[in-house]
Tab-separated table of C-alpha atoms (C1' of nucleotides) in Angstrom:
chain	number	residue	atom	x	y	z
A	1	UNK	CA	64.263	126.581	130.687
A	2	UNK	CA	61.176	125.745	130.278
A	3	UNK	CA	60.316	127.627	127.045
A	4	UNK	CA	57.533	127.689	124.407
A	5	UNK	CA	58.351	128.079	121.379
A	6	UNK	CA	58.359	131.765	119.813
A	7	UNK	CA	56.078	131.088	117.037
A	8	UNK	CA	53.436	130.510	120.171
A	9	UNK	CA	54.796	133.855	121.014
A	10	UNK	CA	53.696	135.264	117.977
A	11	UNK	CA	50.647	133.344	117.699
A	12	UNK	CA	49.376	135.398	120.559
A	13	UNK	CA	50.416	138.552	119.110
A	14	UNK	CA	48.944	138.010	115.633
A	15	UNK	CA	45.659	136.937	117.137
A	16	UNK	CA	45.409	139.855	119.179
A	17	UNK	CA	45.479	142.186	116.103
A	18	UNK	CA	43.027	140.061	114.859
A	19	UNK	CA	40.804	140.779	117.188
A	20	UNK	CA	41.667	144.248	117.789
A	21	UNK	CA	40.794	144.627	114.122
A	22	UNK	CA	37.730	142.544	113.639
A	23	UNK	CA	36.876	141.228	110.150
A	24	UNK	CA	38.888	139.266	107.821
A	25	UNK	CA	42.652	140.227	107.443
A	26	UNK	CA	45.500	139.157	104.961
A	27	UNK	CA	48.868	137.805	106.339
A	28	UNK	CA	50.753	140.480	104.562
A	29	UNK	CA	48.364	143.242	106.287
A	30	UNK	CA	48.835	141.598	109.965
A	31	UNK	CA	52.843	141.384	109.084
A	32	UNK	CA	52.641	144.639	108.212
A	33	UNK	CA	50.672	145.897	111.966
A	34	UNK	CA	52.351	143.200	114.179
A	35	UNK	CA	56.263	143.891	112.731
A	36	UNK	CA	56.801	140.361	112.337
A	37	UNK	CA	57.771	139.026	108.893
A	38	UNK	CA	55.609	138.355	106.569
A	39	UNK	CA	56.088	134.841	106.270
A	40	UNK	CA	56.302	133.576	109.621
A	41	UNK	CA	53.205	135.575	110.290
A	42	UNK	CA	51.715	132.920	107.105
A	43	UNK	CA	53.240	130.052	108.727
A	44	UNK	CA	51.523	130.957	112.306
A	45	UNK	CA	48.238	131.415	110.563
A	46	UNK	CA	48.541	128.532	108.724
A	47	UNK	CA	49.367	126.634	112.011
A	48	UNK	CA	46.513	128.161	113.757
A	49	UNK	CA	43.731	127.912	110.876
A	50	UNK	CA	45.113	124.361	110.879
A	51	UNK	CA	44.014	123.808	114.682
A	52	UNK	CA	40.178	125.277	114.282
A	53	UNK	CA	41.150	128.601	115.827
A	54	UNK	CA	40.861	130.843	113.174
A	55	UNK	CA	39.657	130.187	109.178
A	56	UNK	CA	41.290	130.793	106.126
A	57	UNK	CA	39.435	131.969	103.377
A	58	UNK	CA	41.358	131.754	99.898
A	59	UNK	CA	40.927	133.584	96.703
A	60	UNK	CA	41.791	137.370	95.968
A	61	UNK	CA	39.880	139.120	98.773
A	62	UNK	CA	40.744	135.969	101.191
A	63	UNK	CA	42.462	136.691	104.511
A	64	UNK	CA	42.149	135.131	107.865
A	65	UNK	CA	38.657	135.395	110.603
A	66	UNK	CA	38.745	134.648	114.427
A	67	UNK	CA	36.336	131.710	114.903
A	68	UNK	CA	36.452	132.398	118.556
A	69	UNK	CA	36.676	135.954	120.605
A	70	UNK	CA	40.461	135.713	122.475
A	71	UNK	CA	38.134	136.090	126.182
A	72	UNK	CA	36.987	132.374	125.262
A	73	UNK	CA	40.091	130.795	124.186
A	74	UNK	CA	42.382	129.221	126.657
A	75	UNK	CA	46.047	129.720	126.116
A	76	UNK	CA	46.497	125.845	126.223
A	77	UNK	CA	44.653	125.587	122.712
A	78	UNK	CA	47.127	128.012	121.283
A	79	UNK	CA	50.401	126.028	122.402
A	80	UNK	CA	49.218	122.905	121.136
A	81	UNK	CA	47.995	124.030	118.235
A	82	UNK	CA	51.846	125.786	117.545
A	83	UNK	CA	54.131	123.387	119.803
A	84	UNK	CA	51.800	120.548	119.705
A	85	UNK	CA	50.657	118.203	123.212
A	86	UNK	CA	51.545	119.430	126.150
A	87	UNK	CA	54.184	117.088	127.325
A	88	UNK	CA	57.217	117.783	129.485
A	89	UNK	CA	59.572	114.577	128.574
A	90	UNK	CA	59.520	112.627	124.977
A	91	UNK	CA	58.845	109.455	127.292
A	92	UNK	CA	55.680	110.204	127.416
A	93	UNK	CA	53.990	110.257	124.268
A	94	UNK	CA	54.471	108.346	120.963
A	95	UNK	CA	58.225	106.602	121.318
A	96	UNK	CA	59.238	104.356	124.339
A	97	UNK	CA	61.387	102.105	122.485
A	98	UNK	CA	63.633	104.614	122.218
A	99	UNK	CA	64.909	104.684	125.853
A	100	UNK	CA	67.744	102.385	126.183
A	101	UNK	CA	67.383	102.220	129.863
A	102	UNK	CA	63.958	102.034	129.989
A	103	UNK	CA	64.151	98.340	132.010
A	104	UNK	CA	65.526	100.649	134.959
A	105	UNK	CA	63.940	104.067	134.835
A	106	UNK	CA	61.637	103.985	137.848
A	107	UNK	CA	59.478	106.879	136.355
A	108	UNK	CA	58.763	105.508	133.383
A	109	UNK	CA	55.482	107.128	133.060
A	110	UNK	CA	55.270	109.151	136.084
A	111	UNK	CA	55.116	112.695	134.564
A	112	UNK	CA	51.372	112.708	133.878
A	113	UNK	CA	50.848	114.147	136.672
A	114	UNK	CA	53.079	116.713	135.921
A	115	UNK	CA	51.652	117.329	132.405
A	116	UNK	CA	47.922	117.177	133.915
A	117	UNK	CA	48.562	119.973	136.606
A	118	UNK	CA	50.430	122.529	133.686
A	119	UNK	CA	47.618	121.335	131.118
A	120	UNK	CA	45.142	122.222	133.920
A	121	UNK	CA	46.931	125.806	134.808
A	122	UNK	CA	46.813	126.865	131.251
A	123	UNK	CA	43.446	125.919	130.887
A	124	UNK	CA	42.366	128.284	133.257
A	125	UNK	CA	43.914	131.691	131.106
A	126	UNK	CA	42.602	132.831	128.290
A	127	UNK	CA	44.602	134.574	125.288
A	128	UNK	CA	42.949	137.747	126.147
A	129	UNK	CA	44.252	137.776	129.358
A	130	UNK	CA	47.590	137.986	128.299
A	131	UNK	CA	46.737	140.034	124.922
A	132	UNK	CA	45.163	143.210	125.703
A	133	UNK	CA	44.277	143.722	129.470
A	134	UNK	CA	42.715	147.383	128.258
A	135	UNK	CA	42.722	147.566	124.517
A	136	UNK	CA	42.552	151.137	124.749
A	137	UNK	CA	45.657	152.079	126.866
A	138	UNK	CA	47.871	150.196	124.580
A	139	UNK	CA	49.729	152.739	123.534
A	140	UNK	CA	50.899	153.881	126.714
A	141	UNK	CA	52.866	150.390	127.189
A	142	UNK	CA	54.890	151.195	124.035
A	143	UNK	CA	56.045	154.427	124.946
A	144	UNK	CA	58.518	153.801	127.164
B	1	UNK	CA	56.121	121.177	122.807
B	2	UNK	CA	56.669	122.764	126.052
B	3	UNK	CA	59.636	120.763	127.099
B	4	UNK	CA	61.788	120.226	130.096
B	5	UNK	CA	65.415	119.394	129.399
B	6	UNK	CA	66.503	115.812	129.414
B	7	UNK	CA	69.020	116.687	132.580
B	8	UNK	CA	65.917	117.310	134.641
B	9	UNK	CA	64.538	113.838	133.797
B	10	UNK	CA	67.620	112.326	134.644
B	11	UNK	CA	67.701	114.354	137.862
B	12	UNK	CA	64.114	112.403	139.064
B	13	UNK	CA	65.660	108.983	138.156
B	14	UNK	CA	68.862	110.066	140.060
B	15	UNK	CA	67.519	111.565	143.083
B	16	UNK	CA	65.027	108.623	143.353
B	17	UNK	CA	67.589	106.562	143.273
B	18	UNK	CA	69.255	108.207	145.945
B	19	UNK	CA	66.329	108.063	148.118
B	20	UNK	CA	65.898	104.192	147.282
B	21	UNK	CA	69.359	103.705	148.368
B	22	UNK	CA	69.987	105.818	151.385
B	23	UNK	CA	72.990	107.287	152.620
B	24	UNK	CA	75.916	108.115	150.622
B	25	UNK	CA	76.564	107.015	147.088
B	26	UNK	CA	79.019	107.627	144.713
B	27	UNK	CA	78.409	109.079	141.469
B	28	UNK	CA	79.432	105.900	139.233
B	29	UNK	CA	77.814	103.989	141.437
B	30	UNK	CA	74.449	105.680	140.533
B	31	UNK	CA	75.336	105.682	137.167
B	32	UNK	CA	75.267	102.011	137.234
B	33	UNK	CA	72.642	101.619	139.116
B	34	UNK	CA	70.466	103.701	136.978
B	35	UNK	CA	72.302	102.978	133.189
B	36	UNK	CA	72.727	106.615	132.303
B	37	UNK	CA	76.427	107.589	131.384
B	38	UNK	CA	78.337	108.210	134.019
B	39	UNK	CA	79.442	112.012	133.124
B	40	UNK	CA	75.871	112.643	132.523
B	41	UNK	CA	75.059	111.216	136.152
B	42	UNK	CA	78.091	113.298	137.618
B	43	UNK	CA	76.916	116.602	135.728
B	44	UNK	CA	73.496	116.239	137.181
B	45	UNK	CA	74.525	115.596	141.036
B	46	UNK	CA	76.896	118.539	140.481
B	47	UNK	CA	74.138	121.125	139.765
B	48	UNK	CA	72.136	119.506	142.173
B	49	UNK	CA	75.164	120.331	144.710
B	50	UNK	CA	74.937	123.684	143.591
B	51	UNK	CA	71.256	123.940	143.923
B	52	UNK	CA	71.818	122.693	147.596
B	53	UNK	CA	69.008	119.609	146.673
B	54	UNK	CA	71.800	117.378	147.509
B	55	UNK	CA	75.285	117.893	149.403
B	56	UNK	CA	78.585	116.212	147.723
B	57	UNK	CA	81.554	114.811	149.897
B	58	UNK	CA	84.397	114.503	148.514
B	59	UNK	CA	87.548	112.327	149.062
B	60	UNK	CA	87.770	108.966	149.355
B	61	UNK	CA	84.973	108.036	150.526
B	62	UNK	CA	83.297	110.197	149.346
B	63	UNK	CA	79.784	111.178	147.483
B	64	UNK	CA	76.533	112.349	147.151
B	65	UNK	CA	74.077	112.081	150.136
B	66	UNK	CA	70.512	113.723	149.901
B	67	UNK	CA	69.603	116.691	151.880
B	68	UNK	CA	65.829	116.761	152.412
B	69	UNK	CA	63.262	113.277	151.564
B	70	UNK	CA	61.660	113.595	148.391
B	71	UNK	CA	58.126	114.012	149.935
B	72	UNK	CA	59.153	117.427	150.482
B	73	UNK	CA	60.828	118.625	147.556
B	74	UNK	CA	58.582	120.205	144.994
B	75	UNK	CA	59.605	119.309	141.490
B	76	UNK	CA	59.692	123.263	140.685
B	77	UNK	CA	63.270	123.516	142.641
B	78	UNK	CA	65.110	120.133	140.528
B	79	UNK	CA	63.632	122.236	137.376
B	80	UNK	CA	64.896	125.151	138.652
B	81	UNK	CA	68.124	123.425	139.564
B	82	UNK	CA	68.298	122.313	135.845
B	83	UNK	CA	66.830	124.433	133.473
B	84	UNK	CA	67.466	127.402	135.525
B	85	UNK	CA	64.119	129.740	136.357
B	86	UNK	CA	61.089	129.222	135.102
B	87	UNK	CA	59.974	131.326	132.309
B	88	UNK	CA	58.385	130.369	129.221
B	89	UNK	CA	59.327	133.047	127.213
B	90	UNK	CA	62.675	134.921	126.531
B	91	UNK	CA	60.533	138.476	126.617
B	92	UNK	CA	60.724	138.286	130.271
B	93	UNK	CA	64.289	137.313	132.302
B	94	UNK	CA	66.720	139.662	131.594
B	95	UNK	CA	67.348	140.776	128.480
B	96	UNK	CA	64.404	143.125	126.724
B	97	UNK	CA	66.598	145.199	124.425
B	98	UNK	CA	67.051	141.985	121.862
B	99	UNK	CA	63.150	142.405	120.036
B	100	UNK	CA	63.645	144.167	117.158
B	101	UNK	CA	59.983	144.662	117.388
B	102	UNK	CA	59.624	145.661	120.812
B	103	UNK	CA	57.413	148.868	120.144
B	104	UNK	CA	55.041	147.052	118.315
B	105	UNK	CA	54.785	143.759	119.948
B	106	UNK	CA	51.263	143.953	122.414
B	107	UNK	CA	52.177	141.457	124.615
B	108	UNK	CA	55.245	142.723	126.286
B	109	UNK	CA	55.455	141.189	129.304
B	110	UNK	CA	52.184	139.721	129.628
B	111	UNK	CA	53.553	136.077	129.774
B	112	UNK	CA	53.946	136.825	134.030
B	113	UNK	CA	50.223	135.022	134.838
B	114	UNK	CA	51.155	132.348	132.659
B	115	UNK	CA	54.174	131.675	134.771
B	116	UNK	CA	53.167	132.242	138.192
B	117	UNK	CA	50.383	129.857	137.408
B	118	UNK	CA	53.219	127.116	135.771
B	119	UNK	CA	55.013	127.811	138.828
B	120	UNK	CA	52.471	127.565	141.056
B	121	UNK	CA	51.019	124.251	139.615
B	122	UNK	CA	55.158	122.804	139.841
B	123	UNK	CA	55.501	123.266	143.529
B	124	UNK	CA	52.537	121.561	143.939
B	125	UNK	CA	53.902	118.315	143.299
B	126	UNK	CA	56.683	116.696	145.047
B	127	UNK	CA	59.349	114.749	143.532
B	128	UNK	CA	58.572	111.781	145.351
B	129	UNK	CA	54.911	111.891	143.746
B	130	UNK	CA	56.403	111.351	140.037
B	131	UNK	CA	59.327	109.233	140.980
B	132	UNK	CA	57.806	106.208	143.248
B	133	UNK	CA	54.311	106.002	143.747
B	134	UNK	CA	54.411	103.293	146.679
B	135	UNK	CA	57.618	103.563	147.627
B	136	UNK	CA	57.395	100.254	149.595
B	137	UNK	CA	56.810	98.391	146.342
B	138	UNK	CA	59.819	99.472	145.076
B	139	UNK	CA	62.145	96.723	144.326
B	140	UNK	CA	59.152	95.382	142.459
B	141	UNK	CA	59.533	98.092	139.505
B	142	UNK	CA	63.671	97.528	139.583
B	143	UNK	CA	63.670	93.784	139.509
B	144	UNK	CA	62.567	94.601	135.740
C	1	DC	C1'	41.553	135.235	81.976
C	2	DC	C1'	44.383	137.255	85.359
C	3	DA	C1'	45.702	138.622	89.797
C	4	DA	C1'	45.648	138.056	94.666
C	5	DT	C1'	45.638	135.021	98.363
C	6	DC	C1'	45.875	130.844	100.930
C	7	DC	C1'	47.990	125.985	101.081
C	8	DG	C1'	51.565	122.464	101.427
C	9	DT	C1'	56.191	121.006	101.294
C	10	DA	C1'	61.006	121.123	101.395
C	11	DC	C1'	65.364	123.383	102.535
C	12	DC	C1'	69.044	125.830	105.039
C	13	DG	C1'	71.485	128.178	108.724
C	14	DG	C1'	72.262	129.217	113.580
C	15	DA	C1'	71.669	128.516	118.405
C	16	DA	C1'	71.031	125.751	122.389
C	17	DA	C1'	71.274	121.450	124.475
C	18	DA	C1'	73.676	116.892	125.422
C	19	DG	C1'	77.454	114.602	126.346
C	20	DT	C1'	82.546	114.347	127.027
C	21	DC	C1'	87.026	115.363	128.793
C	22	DC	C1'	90.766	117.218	131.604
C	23	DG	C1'	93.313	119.343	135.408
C	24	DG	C1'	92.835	120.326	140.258
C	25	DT	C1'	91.616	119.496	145.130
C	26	DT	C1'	90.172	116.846	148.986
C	27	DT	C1'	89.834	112.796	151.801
C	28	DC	C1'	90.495	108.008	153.276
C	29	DC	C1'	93.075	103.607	153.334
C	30	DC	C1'	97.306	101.145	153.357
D	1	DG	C1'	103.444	109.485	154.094
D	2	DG	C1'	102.052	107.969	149.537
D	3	DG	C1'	98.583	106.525	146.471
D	4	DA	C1'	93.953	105.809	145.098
D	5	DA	C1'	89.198	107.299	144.917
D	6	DA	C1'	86.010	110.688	144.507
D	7	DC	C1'	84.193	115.388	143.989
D	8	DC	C1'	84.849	120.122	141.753
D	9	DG	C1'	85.151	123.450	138.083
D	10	DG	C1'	85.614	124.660	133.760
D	11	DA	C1'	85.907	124.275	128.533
D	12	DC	C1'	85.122	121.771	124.426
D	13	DT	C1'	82.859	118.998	120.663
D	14	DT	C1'	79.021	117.006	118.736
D	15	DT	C1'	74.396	116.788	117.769
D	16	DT	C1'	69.783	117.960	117.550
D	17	DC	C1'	66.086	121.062	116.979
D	18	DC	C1'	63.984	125.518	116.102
D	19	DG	C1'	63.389	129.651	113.348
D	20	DG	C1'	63.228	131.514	109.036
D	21	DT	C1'	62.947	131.163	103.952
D	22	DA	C1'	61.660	129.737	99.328
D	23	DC	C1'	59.003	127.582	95.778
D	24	DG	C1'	55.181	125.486	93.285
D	25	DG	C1'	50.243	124.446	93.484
D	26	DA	C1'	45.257	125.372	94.361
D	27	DT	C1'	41.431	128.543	94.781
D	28	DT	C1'	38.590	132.505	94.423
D	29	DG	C1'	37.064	137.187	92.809
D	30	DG	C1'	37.095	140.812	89.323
DNA sequence: CCAATCCGTACCGGAAAAGTCCGGTTTCCC
DNA sequence: GGGAAACCGGACTTTTCCGGTACGGATTGG
């Protein structure tokens, strides 16, 4: 199907509160605002802070910081950072021994392309595009 | 990691094979021809029949014959054919009533860009593209 | 010194994919 | 006309991977 996982899901939603709320904030506290438990909301942080996209700081008044405002990072460096590369078949990276038929696949190889041109298209959106289009008018999405 | 399923793989090696060969062939016989197992092989051309990528005759004589040259058959349809329709999140097919933290979560919804531009960026590249480069050079990759 | 918080690792259960199998139908060859 | 070959449709079993959880350690501030 095509799918991401749902921790990149979260990822997304977790760093939109933490922009929305500016500052440093504690996994529990985001858990807490997002609705998501408390820890996979750690292990997404953890994942993240892990990838240079947001920064840890430990110790009793520690929490989490955006290194980056969401308008300026693309939605590509938040899927590898969670789901790692961006590649569409296992052929391509590490492994190849592992293909028993690999003497008579004829596209052994061939999906760079492929991965290039989605790499390329998710380049091109940032996190805030898909966040918050109007930060203010949120509330009238959750009504329904 | 932003995967494909391993059917759709097998569904380039299968439909290039097709191509290679020309005319009709018989499921085992592309099974041998390309090493995969031959229920694997028959699964695939089957949801290809259904997809209408390829057209299956049966009897006898029978088999699988391809319907339109590879040059013109964007890799979004076999995907499509495969994995079913592209969407990389479950937030957005059908069912909507299944997250428990629907009034909370801000990005209901929002994955739609992200799509359109995955989809956009798969029709963009034909199946021929991934599966033989020079297609005339051909038995030069299969003589192994 | 103690509490709060992040950090790293390991573990377990459930869901989806991968592969297999069987009965049925259709068509061609003998 | 009978039998073999091949597609068709479904269900089933196995396996793998993801999501979620838990625990101990390290670090900082009061």
């Amino acid at each position: 199907m095509l799918r991401v996982s749902k921790l990149t899901d979260y990822a997304v939603v977790v760093l939109s509160r933490l922009e929305a709320e500016g500052g440093v904030q504690t996994a529990p506290g985001l858990a807490a605002a997002t609705g998501l438990g408390e820890p996979t909301v750690a292990k997404v942080l953890k994942m993240l802070s892990q990838a240079g996209l947001v920064e840890g700081q430990r110790g009793a008044r520690g929490g989490y910081r955006l290194l980056r405002p969401l308008a300026e990072l693309p939605l590509s460096e938040v899927i590898v950072a969670i789901d790692g590369p961006i590649a569409l078949t296992a052929c391509v990276d590490g492994g190849m021994g592992l293909c028993e038929a690999e003497h008579v696949c004829p596209v052994r190889g061939r999906w760079d392309p492929v991965n290039a041109a989605i790499r390329d298209a998710l380049s091109g959106i940032t996190v805030a595009r898909i966040a918050t289009p109007k930060p203010a008018l949120l509330p009238a999405l959750v009504a329904e």
